Amino acid sequence: MAEWVNAKVSKVDNWTENLFSITVQAPVASFTAGQFAKLALEIDGERVQRAYSYVNAPSDHNLEFYLVTVPEGKLSPRLHALRPGDDIMVTKDAAGFFVLEEVPECQTLWMLATGTAIGPYLSILQEGKDLERFDNIVLVHAARFSTDLSYLPLMQQLQQRYNGKLRIQTVVSREEMAGSLTGRVPALIENGQLEQAVGLEIDAETSHIMLCGNPQMVRDTQQLLKETRGMRKHLRRKPGHMTSEHYW
């Protein structure tokens, strides 16, 4: 069973009506960038818990999580109502295999995310370890509206930090925004717009694709890349070209 520790909320950032980040202080064990923990509250005598990826680098002791409020949800509205100084529970040990050590060698690493699934990539990029083996890194964040791109300023800071190695591309599906592509990720790959905007090609010889977020986006992108680029899921026993994590 998971070991739980008490955490103290130190900061809450309200990005939009439904998107927020919560930062806590807690005596958790060391974790690997890309992993997740579980947050919990006691509600009506029951411990209600959900898994959320770390946004912060493992070397940063400010534990940050990026969440969306599900209005009818049992936990997220209560997490959204927390304020600095409030108590919460977090699992001491992180979990998950959506980490760089599971990614094989390649020239270009593509990090594709929808919504709050940008979190694990930000953890990986802020930590900055084991990235020297890639010639290029592409970070794509897809959201419905431009206001949902909460971490765009951090993405831009990271782009400057990596000095040409990291390329960022935002995608919005329900409006047009300068500098962003409009539509769904699979469609933008199929019609060539994503690769044209980034200036790199997705192919089985040079690329590895990390997919995180909306399960439909993950499935559709995997199927498209399998059919059109000859790419397959990456397994330890059978190396491939795509690593994925569904976000619900």
PDB file of N, CA, C and O in Angstrom, residues 73-124:
ATOM      1  N   GLY A  73     -16.739  16.655 -10.169  1.00  0.00           N
ATOM      2  CA  GLY A  73     -15.760  15.765  -9.537  1.00  0.00           C
ATOM      3  C   GLY A  73     -15.826  15.812  -8.022  1.00  0.00           C
ATOM      4  O   GLY A  73     -16.254  16.805  -7.423  1.00  0.00           O
ATOM      5  N   LYS A  74     -15.364  14.746  -7.417  1.00  0.00           N
ATOM      6  CA  LYS A  74     -15.399  14.659  -5.957  1.00  0.00           C
ATOM      7  C   LYS A  74     -14.203  15.352  -5.316  1.00  0.00           C
ATOM      8  O   LYS A  74     -14.298  15.889  -4.221  1.00  0.00           O
ATOM      9  N   LEU A  75     -13.060  15.351  -6.029  1.00  0.00           N
ATOM     10  CA  LEU A  75     -11.836  15.882  -5.427  1.00  0.00           C
ATOM     11  C   LEU A  75     -11.388  17.220  -6.004  1.00  0.00           C
ATOM     12  O   LEU A  75     -11.060  18.139  -5.244  1.00  0.00           O
ATOM     13  N   SER A  76     -11.344  17.355  -7.327  1.00  0.00           N
ATOM     14  CA  SER A  76     -10.723  18.543  -7.921  1.00  0.00           C
ATOM     15  C   SER A  76     -11.341  19.873  -7.474  1.00  0.00           C
ATOM     16  O   SER A  76     -10.601  20.836  -7.225  1.00  0.00           O
ATOM     17  N   PRO A  77     -12.680  20.003  -7.326  1.00  0.00           N
ATOM     18  CA  PRO A  77     -13.220  21.284  -6.849  1.00  0.00           C
ATOM     19  C   PRO A  77     -12.719  21.621  -5.437  1.00  0.00           C
ATOM     20  O   PRO A  77     -12.486  22.793  -5.118  1.00  0.00           O
ATOM     21  N   ARG A  78     -12.516  20.604  -4.617  1.00  0.00           N
ATOM     22  CA  ARG A  78     -12.028  20.846  -3.251  1.00  0.00           C
ATOM     23  C   ARG A  78     -10.541  21.211  -3.266  1.00  0.00           C
ATOM     24  O   ARG A  78     -10.086  22.013  -2.462  1.00  0.00           O
ATOM     25  N   LEU A  79      -9.798  20.605  -4.174  1.00  0.00           N
ATOM     26  CA  LEU A  79      -8.390  20.995  -4.310  1.00  0.00           C
ATOM     27  C   LEU A  79      -8.292  22.437  -4.791  1.00  0.00           C
ATOM     28  O   LEU A  79      -7.424  23.194  -4.345  1.00  0.00           O
ATOM     29  N   HIS A  80      -9.185  22.806  -5.691  1.00  0.00           N
ATOM     30  CA  HIS A  80      -9.182  24.165  -6.230  1.00  0.00           C
ATOM     31  C   HIS A  80      -9.506  25.191  -5.140  1.00  0.00           C
ATOM     32  O   HIS A  80      -9.074  26.354  -5.214  1.00  0.00           O
ATOM     33  N   ALA A  81     -10.239  24.771  -4.135  1.00  0.00           N
ATOM     34  CA  ALA A  81     -10.646  25.680  -3.056  1.00  0.00           C
ATOM     35  C   ALA A  81      -9.573  25.835  -1.979  1.00  0.00           C
ATOM     36  O   ALA A  81      -9.710  26.680  -1.084  1.00  0.00           O
ATOM     37  N   LEU A  82      -8.501  25.035  -2.058  1.00  0.00           N
ATOM     38  CA  LEU A  82      -7.449  25.123  -1.050  1.00  0.00           C
ATOM     39  C   LEU A  82      -6.721  26.459  -1.126  1.00  0.00           C
ATOM     40  O   LEU A  82      -6.610  27.072  -2.188  1.00  0.00           O
ATOM     41  N   ARG A  83      -6.187  26.875   0.010  1.00  0.00           N
ATOM     42  CA  ARG A  83      -5.442  28.122   0.094  1.00  0.00           C
ATOM     43  C   ARG A  83      -4.128  27.871   0.837  1.00  0.00           C
ATOM     44  O   ARG A  83      -3.993  26.872   1.554  1.00  0.00           O
ATOM     45  N   PRO A  84      -3.133  28.740   0.655  1.00  0.00           N
ATOM     46  CA  PRO A  84      -1.864  28.573   1.375  1.00  0.00           C
ATOM     47  C   PRO A  84      -2.099  28.380   2.876  1.00  0.00           C
ATOM     48  O   PRO A  84      -2.910  29.075   3.488  1.00  0.00           O
ATOM     49  N   GLY A  85      -1.407  27.373   3.403  1.00  0.00           N
ATOM     50  CA  GLY A  85      -1.553  27.027   4.811  1.00  0.00           C
ATOM     51  C   GLY A  85      -2.453  25.841   5.049  1.00  0.00           C
ATOM     52  O   GLY A  85      -2.422  25.224   6.124  1.00  0.00           O
ATOM     53  N   ASP A  86      -3.262  25.474   4.047  1.00  0.00           N
ATOM     54  CA  ASP A  86      -4.147  24.320   4.191  1.00  0.00           C
ATOM     55  C   ASP A  86      -3.343  23.019   4.106  1.00  0.00           C
ATOM     56  O   ASP A  86      -2.247  22.973   3.540  1.00  0.00           O
ATOM     57  N   ASP A  87      -3.918  21.962   4.660  1.00  0.00           N
ATOM     58  CA  ASP A  87      -3.269  20.653   4.657  1.00  0.00           C
ATOM     59  C   ASP A  87      -3.849  19.757   3.567  1.00  0.00           C
ATOM     60  O   ASP A  87      -5.023  19.843   3.210  1.00  0.00           O
ATOM     61  N   ILE A  88      -2.999  18.869   3.075  1.00  0.00           N
ATOM     62  CA  ILE A  88      -3.377  17.902   2.058  1.00  0.00           C
ATOM     63  C   ILE A  88      -2.479  16.687   2.249  1.00  0.00           C
ATOM     64  O   ILE A  88      -1.444  16.774   2.923  1.00  0.00           O
ATOM     65  N   MET A  89      -2.841  15.563   1.675  1.00  0.00           N
ATOM     66  CA  MET A  89      -2.008  14.365   1.746  1.00  0.00           C
ATOM     67  C   MET A  89      -1.414  14.059   0.381  1.00  0.00           C
ATOM     68  O   MET A  89      -2.055  14.293  -0.654  1.00  0.00           O
ATOM     69  N   VAL A  90      -0.191  13.554   0.372  1.00  0.00           N
ATOM     70  CA  VAL A  90       0.480  13.175  -0.873  1.00  0.00           C
ATOM     71  C   VAL A  90       1.220  11.864  -0.652  1.00  0.00           C
ATOM     72  O   VAL A  90       1.678  11.580   0.464  1.00  0.00           O
ATOM     73  N   THR A  91       1.285  11.035  -1.677  1.00  0.00           N
ATOM     74  CA  THR A  91       2.031   9.787  -1.537  1.00  0.00           C
ATOM     75  C   THR A  91       3.524  10.096  -1.432  1.00  0.00           C
ATOM     76  O   THR A  91       4.044  10.940  -2.168  1.00  0.00           O
ATOM     77  N   LYS A  92       4.189   9.409  -0.535  1.00  0.00           N
ATOM     78  CA  LYS A  92       5.611   9.653  -0.318  1.00  0.00           C
ATOM     79  C   LYS A  92       6.438   9.275  -1.542  1.00  0.00           C
ATOM     80  O   LYS A  92       7.387   9.969  -1.909  1.00  0.00           O
ATOM     81  N   ASP A  93       6.067   8.157  -2.174  1.00  0.00           N
ATOM     82  CA  ASP A  93       6.820   7.673  -3.332  1.00  0.00           C
ATOM     83  C   ASP A  93       6.070   7.962  -4.626  1.00  0.00           C
ATOM     84  O   ASP A  93       4.867   7.723  -4.727  1.00  0.00           O
ATOM     85  N   ALA A  94       6.795   8.459  -5.606  1.00  0.00           N
ATOM     86  CA  ALA A  94       6.213   8.699  -6.931  1.00  0.00           C
ATOM     87  C   ALA A  94       6.146   7.391  -7.706  1.00  0.00           C
ATOM     88  O   ALA A  94       6.738   6.381  -7.326  1.00  0.00           O
ATOM     89  N   ALA A  95       5.430   7.415  -8.815  1.00  0.00           N
ATOM     90  CA  ALA A  95       5.282   6.217  -9.651  1.00  0.00           C
ATOM     91  C   ALA A  95       5.245   6.637 -11.113  1.00  0.00           C
ATOM     92  O   ALA A  95       5.145   7.814 -11.451  1.00  0.00           O
ATOM     93  N   GLY A  96       5.300   5.640 -11.994  1.00  0.00           N
ATOM     94  CA  GLY A  96       5.179   5.904 -13.421  1.00  0.00           C
ATOM     95  C   GLY A  96       6.453   5.668 -14.194  1.00  0.00           C
ATOM     96  O   GLY A  96       7.555   5.805 -13.659  1.00  0.00           O
ATOM     97  N   PHE A  97       6.283   5.314 -15.474  1.00  0.00           N
ATOM     98  CA  PHE A  97       7.413   5.000 -16.355  1.00  0.00           C
ATOM     99  C   PHE A  97       7.527   5.973 -17.524  1.00  0.00           C
ATOM    100  O   PHE A  97       8.224   5.699 -18.497  1.00  0.00           O
ATOM    101  N   PHE A  98       6.842   7.124 -17.422  1.00  0.00           N
ATOM    102  CA  PHE A  98       6.913   8.126 -18.477  1.00  0.00           C
ATOM    103  C   PHE A  98       8.139   9.012 -18.221  1.00  0.00           C
ATOM    104  O   PHE A  98       8.032  10.201 -17.934  1.00  0.00           O
ATOM    105  N   VAL A  99       9.306   8.380 -18.319  1.00  0.00           N
ATOM    106  CA  VAL A  99      10.562   9.021 -17.950  1.00  0.00           C
ATOM    107  C   VAL A  99      11.590   8.812 -19.063  1.00  0.00           C
ATOM    108  O   VAL A  99      11.468   7.893 -19.883  1.00  0.00           O
ATOM    109  N   LEU A 100      12.606   9.650 -19.087  1.00  0.00           N
ATOM    110  CA  LEU A 100      13.576   9.607 -20.181  1.00  0.00           C
ATOM    111  C   LEU A 100      14.348   8.303 -20.249  1.00  0.00           C
ATOM    112  O   LEU A 100      14.748   7.877 -21.334  1.00  0.00           O
ATOM    113  N   GLU A 101      14.582   7.659 -19.122  1.00  0.00           N
ATOM    114  CA  GLU A 101      15.365   6.424 -19.164  1.00  0.00           C
ATOM    115  C   GLU A 101      14.627   5.313 -19.904  1.00  0.00           C
ATOM    116  O   GLU A 101      15.232   4.312 -20.297  1.00  0.00           O
ATOM    117  N   GLU A 102      13.329   5.500 -20.144  1.00  0.00           N
ATOM    118  CA  GLU A 102      12.551   4.537 -20.927  1.00  0.00           C
ATOM    119  C   GLU A 102      12.550   4.872 -22.419  1.00  0.00           C
ATOM    120  O   GLU A 102      11.973   4.135 -23.221  1.00  0.00           O
ATOM    121  N   VAL A 103      13.150   5.999 -22.776  1.00  0.00           N
ATOM    122  CA  VAL A 103      13.157   6.453 -24.168  1.00  0.00           C
ATOM    123  C   VAL A 103      14.462   6.029 -24.836  1.00  0.00           C
ATOM    124  O   VAL A 103      15.543   6.317 -24.329  1.00  0.00           O
ATOM    125  N   PRO A 104      14.387   5.350 -25.977  1.00  0.00           N
ATOM    126  CA  PRO A 104      15.599   4.907 -26.661  1.00  0.00           C
ATOM    127  C   PRO A 104      16.332   6.068 -27.335  1.00  0.00           C
ATOM    128  O   PRO A 104      15.815   7.182 -27.421  1.00  0.00           O
ATOM    129  N   GLU A 105      17.515   5.767 -27.834  1.00  0.00           N
ATOM    130  CA  GLU A 105      18.309   6.785 -28.526  1.00  0.00           C
ATOM    131  C   GLU A 105      17.588   7.250 -29.788  1.00  0.00           C
ATOM    132  O   GLU A 105      16.970   6.456 -30.499  1.00  0.00           O
ATOM    133  N   CYS A 106      17.675   8.536 -30.077  1.00  0.00           N
ATOM    134  CA  CYS A 106      17.114   9.092 -31.302  1.00  0.00           C
ATOM    135  C   CYS A 106      17.724  10.463 -31.537  1.00  0.00           C
ATOM    136  O   CYS A 106      18.356  11.026 -30.635  1.00  0.00           O
ATOM    137  N   GLN A 107      17.521  10.992 -32.715  1.00  0.00           N
ATOM    138  CA  GLN A 107      18.014  12.336 -33.008  1.00  0.00           C
ATOM    139  C   GLN A 107      17.056  13.410 -32.510  1.00  0.00           C
ATOM    140  O   GLN A 107      17.467  14.409 -31.924  1.00  0.00           O
ATOM    141  N   THR A 108      15.756  13.193 -32.752  1.00  0.00           N
ATOM    142  CA  THR A 108      14.759  14.196 -32.372  1.00  0.00           C
ATOM    143  C   THR A 108      13.725  13.586 -31.441  1.00  0.00           C
ATOM    144  O   THR A 108      13.087  12.588 -31.776  1.00  0.00           O
ATOM    145  N   LEU A 109      13.572  14.185 -30.271  1.00  0.00           N
ATOM    146  CA  LEU A 109      12.574  13.749 -29.301  1.00  0.00           C
ATOM    147  C   LEU A 109      11.389  14.700 -29.368  1.00  0.00           C
ATOM    148  O   LEU A 109      11.534  15.907 -29.153  1.00  0.00           O
ATOM    149  N   TRP A 110      10.217  14.143 -29.692  1.00  0.00           N
ATOM    150  CA  TRP A 110       8.988  14.921 -29.770  1.00  0.00           C
ATOM    151  C   TRP A 110       8.194  14.714 -28.490  1.00  0.00           C
ATOM    152  O   TRP A 110       7.887  13.578 -28.117  1.00  0.00           O
ATOM    153  N   MET A 111       7.840  15.807 -27.809  1.00  0.00           N
ATOM    154  CA  MET A 111       7.035  15.770 -26.593  1.00  0.00           C
ATOM    155  C   MET A 111       5.680  16.402 -26.915  1.00  0.00           C
ATOM    156  O   MET A 111       5.561  17.622 -27.027  1.00  0.00           O
ATOM    157  N   LEU A 112       4.656  15.571 -27.087  1.00  0.00           N
ATOM    158  CA  LEU A 112       3.333  16.055 -27.460  1.00  0.00           C
ATOM    159  C   LEU A 112       2.386  15.960 -26.265  1.00  0.00           C
ATOM    160  O   LEU A 112       2.235  14.886 -25.669  1.00  0.00           O
ATOM    161  N   ALA A 113       1.746  17.071 -25.918  1.00  0.00           N
ATOM    162  CA  ALA A 113       0.864  17.103 -24.752  1.00  0.00           C
ATOM    163  C   ALA A 113      -0.421  17.834 -25.058  1.00  0.00           C
ATOM    164  O   ALA A 113      -0.452  18.787 -25.849  1.00  0.00           O
ATOM    165  N   THR A 114      -1.495  17.397 -24.410  1.00  0.00           N
ATOM    166  CA  THR A 114      -2.740  18.157 -24.402  1.00  0.00           C
ATOM    167  C   THR A 114      -3.033  18.573 -22.968  1.00  0.00           C
ATOM    168  O   THR A 114      -2.758  17.831 -22.021  1.00  0.00           O
ATOM    169  N   GLY A 115      -3.588  19.771 -22.803  1.00  0.00           N
ATOM    170  CA  GLY A 115      -4.054  20.224 -21.500  1.00  0.00           C
ATOM    171  C   GLY A 115      -3.025  20.152 -20.396  1.00  0.00           C
ATOM    172  O   GLY A 115      -1.862  20.535 -20.554  1.00  0.00           O
ATOM    173  N   THR A 116      -3.452  19.625 -19.246  1.00  0.00           N
ATOM    174  CA  THR A 116      -2.579  19.575 -18.073  1.00  0.00           C
ATOM    175  C   THR A 116      -1.461  18.551 -18.212  1.00  0.00           C
ATOM    176  O   THR A 116      -0.568  18.497 -17.362  1.00  0.00           O
ATOM    177  N   ALA A 117      -1.483  17.766 -19.269  1.00  0.00           N
ATOM    178  CA  ALA A 117      -0.436  16.763 -19.488  1.00  0.00           C
ATOM    179  C   ALA A 117       0.896  17.381 -19.913  1.00  0.00           C
ATOM    180  O   ALA A 117       1.861  16.664 -20.162  1.00  0.00           O
ATOM    181  N   ILE A 118       0.972  18.704 -19.979  1.00  0.00           N
ATOM    182  CA  ILE A 118       2.252  19.366 -20.213  1.00  0.00           C
ATOM    183  C   ILE A 118       3.175  19.180 -18.993  1.00  0.00           C
ATOM    184  O   ILE A 118       4.395  19.281 -19.100  1.00  0.00           O
ATOM    185  N   GLY A 119       2.584  18.864 -17.836  1.00  0.00           N
ATOM    186  CA  GLY A 119       3.323  18.783 -16.582  1.00  0.00           C
ATOM    187  C   GLY A 119       4.585  17.938 -16.598  1.00  0.00           C
ATOM    188  O   GLY A 119       5.666  18.425 -16.234  1.00  0.00           O
ATOM    189  N   PRO A 120       4.512  16.658 -16.970  1.00  0.00           N
ATOM    190  CA  PRO A 120       5.713  15.825 -16.913  1.00  0.00           C
ATOM    191  C   PRO A 120       6.838  16.321 -17.815  1.00  0.00           C
ATOM    192  O   PRO A 120       8.014  16.182 -17.487  1.00  0.00           O
ATOM    193  N   TYR A 121       6.489  16.919 -18.952  1.00  0.00           N
ATOM    194  CA  TYR A 121       7.535  17.458 -19.838  1.00  0.00           C
ATOM    195  C   TYR A 121       8.245  18.644 -19.199  1.00  0.00           C
ATOM    196  O   TYR A 121       9.460  18.807 -19.337  1.00  0.00           O
ATOM    197  N   LEU A 122       7.478  19.479 -18.499  1.00  0.00           N
ATOM    198  CA  LEU A 122       8.085  20.624 -17.830  1.00  0.00           C
ATOM    199  C   LEU A 122       9.022  20.160 -16.724  1.00  0.00           C
ATOM    200  O   LEU A 122      10.081  20.756 -16.504  1.00  0.00           O
ATOM    201  N   SER A 123       8.657  19.087 -16.040  1.00  0.00           N
ATOM    202  CA  SER A 123       9.531  18.516 -15.021  1.00  0.00           C
ATOM    203  C   SER A 123      10.831  18.026 -15.643  1.00  0.00           C
ATOM    204  O   SER A 123      11.930  18.308 -15.152  1.00  0.00           O
ATOM    205  N   ILE A 124      10.709  17.312 -16.753  1.00  0.00           N
ATOM    206  CA  ILE A 124      11.881  16.772 -17.450  1.00  0.00           C
ATOM    207  C   ILE A 124      12.791  17.892 -17.942  1.00  0.00           C
ATOM    208  O   ILE A 124      14.015  17.854 -17.762  1.00  0.00           O
TER     209      ILE A 124
END
